[in-house]
mmCIF file of C-alpha atoms in Angstrom:
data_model
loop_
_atom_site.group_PDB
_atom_site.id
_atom_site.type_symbol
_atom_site.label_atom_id
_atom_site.label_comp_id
_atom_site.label_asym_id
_atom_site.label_seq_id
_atom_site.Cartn_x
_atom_site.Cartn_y
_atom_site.Cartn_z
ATOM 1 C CA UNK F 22 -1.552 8.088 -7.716
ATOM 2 C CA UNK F 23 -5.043 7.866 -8.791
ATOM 3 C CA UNK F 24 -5.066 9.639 -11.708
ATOM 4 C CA UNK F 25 -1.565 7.155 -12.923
ATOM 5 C CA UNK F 26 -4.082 4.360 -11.795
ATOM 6 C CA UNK F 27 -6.975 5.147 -14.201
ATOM 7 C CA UNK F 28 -4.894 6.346 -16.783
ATOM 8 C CA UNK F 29 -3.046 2.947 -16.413
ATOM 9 C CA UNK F 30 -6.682 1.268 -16.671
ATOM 10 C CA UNK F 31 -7.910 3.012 -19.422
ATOM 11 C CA UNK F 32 -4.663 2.315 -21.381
ATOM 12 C CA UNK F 33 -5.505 -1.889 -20.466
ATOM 13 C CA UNK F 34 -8.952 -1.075 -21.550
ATOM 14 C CA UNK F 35 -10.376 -2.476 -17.566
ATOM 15 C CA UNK F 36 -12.438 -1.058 -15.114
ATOM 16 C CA UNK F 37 -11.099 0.116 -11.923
ATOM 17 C CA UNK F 38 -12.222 1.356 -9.163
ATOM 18 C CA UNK F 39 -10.122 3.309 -6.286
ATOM 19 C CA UNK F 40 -10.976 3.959 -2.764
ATOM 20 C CA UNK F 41 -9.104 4.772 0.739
ATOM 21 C CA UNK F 42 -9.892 4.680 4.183
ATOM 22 C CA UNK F 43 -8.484 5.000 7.254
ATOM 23 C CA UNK F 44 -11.235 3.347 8.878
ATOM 24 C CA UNK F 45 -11.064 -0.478 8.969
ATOM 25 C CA UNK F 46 -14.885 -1.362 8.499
ATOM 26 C CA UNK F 47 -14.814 0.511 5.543
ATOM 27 C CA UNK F 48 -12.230 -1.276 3.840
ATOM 28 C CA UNK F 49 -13.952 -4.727 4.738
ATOM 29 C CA UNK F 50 -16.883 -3.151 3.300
ATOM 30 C CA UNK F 51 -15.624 -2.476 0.408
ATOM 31 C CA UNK F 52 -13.797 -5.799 0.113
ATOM 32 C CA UNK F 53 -17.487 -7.337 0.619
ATOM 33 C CA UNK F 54 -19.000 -5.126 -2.212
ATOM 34 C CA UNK F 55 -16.414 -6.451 -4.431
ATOM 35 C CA UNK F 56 -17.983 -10.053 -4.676
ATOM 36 C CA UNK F 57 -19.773 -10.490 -8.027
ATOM 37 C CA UNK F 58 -19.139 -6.884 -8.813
ATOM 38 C CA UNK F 59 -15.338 -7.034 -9.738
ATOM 39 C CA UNK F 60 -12.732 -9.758 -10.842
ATOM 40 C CA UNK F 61 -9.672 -8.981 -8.907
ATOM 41 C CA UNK F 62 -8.470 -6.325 -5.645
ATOM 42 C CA UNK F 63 -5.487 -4.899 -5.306
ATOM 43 C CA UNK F 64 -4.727 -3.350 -1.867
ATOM 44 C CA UNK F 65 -2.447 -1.838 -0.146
ATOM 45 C CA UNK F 66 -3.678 -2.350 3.930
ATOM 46 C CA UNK F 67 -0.857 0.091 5.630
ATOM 47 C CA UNK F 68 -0.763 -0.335 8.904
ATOM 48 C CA UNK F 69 -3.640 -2.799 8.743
ATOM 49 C CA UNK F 70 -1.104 -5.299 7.065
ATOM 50 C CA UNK F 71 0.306 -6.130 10.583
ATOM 51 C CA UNK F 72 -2.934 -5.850 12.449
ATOM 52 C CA UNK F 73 -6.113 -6.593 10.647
ATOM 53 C CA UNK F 74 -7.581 -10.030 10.347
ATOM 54 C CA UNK F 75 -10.956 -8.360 9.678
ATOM 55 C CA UNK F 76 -9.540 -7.807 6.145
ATOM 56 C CA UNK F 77 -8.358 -11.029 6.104
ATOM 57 C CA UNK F 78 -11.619 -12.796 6.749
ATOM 58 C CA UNK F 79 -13.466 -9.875 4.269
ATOM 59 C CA UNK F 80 -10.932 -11.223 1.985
ATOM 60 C CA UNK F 81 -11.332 -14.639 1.947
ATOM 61 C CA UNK F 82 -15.108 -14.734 1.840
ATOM 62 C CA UNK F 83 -14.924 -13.441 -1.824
ATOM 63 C CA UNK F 84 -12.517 -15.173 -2.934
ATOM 64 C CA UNK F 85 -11.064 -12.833 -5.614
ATOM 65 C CA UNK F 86 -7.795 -12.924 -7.035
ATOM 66 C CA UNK F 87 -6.014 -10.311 -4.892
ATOM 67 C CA UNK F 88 -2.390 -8.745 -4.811
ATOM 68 C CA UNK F 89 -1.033 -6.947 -1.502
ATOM 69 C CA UNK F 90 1.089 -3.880 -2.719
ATOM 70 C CA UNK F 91 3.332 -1.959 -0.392
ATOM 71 C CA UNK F 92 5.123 1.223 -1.679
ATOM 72 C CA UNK F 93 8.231 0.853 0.601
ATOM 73 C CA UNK F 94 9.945 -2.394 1.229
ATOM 74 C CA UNK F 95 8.762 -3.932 4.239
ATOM 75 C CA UNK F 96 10.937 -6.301 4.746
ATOM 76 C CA UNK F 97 13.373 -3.840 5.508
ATOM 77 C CA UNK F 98 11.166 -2.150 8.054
ATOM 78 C CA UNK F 99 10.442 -2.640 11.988
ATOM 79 C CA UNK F 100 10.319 -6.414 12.948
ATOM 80 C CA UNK F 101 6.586 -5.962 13.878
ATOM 81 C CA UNK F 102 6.144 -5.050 10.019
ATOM 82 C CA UNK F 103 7.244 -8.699 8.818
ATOM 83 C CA UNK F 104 3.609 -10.122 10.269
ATOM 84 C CA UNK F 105 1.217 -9.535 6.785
ATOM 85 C CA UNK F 106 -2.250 -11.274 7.445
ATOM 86 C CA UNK F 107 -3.750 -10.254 4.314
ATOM 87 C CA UNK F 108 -0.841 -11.791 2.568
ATOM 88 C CA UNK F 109 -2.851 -15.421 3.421
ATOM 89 C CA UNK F 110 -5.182 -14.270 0.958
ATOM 90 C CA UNK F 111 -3.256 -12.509 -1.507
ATOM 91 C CA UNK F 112 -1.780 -14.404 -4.657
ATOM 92 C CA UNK F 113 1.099 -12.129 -4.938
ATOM 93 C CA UNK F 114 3.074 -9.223 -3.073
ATOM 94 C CA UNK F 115 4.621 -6.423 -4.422
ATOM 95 C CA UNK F 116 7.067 -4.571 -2.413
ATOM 96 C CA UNK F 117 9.315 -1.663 -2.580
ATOM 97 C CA UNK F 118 8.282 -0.946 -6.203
ATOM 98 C CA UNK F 119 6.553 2.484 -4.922
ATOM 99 C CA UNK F 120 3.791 3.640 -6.966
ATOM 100 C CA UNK F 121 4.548 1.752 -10.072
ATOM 101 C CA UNK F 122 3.625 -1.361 -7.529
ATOM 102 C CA UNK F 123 -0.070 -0.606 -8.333
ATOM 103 C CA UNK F 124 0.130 -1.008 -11.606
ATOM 104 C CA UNK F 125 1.960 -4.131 -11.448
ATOM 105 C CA UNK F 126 -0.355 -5.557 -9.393
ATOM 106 C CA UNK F 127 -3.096 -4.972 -12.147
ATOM 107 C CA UNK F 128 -0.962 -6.416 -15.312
ATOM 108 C CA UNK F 129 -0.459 -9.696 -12.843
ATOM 109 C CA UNK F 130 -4.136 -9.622 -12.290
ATOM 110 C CA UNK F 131 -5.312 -9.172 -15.664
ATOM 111 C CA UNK F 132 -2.797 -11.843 -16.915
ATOM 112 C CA UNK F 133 -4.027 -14.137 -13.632
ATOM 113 C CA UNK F 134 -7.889 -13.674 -14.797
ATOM 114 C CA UNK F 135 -7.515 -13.889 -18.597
ATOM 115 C CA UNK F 136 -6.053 -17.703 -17.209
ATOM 116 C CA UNK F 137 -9.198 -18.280 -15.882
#
């Protein structure tokens, strides 16, 4: 997945970076360190989608374009999956696409921030 990412990049001539956790402080951390250092996040919370309003807040305090990728379709899933509170800061969502979601999420971003 990474290497399709940064080969996708590359290809788009844009700087990516790529980075997993399963421990929530780390993604707000990383969220944070975003501010002034990048011009867009794409994420994909997992389970934190349903639970997490840490990312939320982390989120909204930089205020960068953001898309919310999913790999399966949600919206097919468990009723408890239909809660997203990232999705409050997230300009777009891209669902179900699998893999190819990422890079989806950073054409819409690039076209989103050449706008700006």
């Amino acid at each position: 997945l990474i290497k399709k990412i940064e080969a996708y990049a590359e290809k788009k001539n844009v700087n990516v970076k790529c980075y997993q956790s399963n421990h929530e402080g780390d993604l707000v951390d990383v969220i944070q360190f975003a501010y002034g250092v990048y011009d867009g996040i794409v994420i994909n919370p997992g389970a934190y989608t349903h639970t997490s309003i840490a990312l939320l807040d982390a989120a909204k305090s930089v205020n960068l374009p953001l898309v919310e990728v999913h790999i399966s379709k949600v919206e097919e899933r468990e009723a408890f999956r239909q809660v997203s509170y990232i999705r409050a800061a997230a300009l777009k969502t891209i669902s179900g696409h699998g893999i190819s979601g990422y890079t989806e999420a950073i054409e819409f971003l690039i076209k989103i921030i050449k706008n700006f």
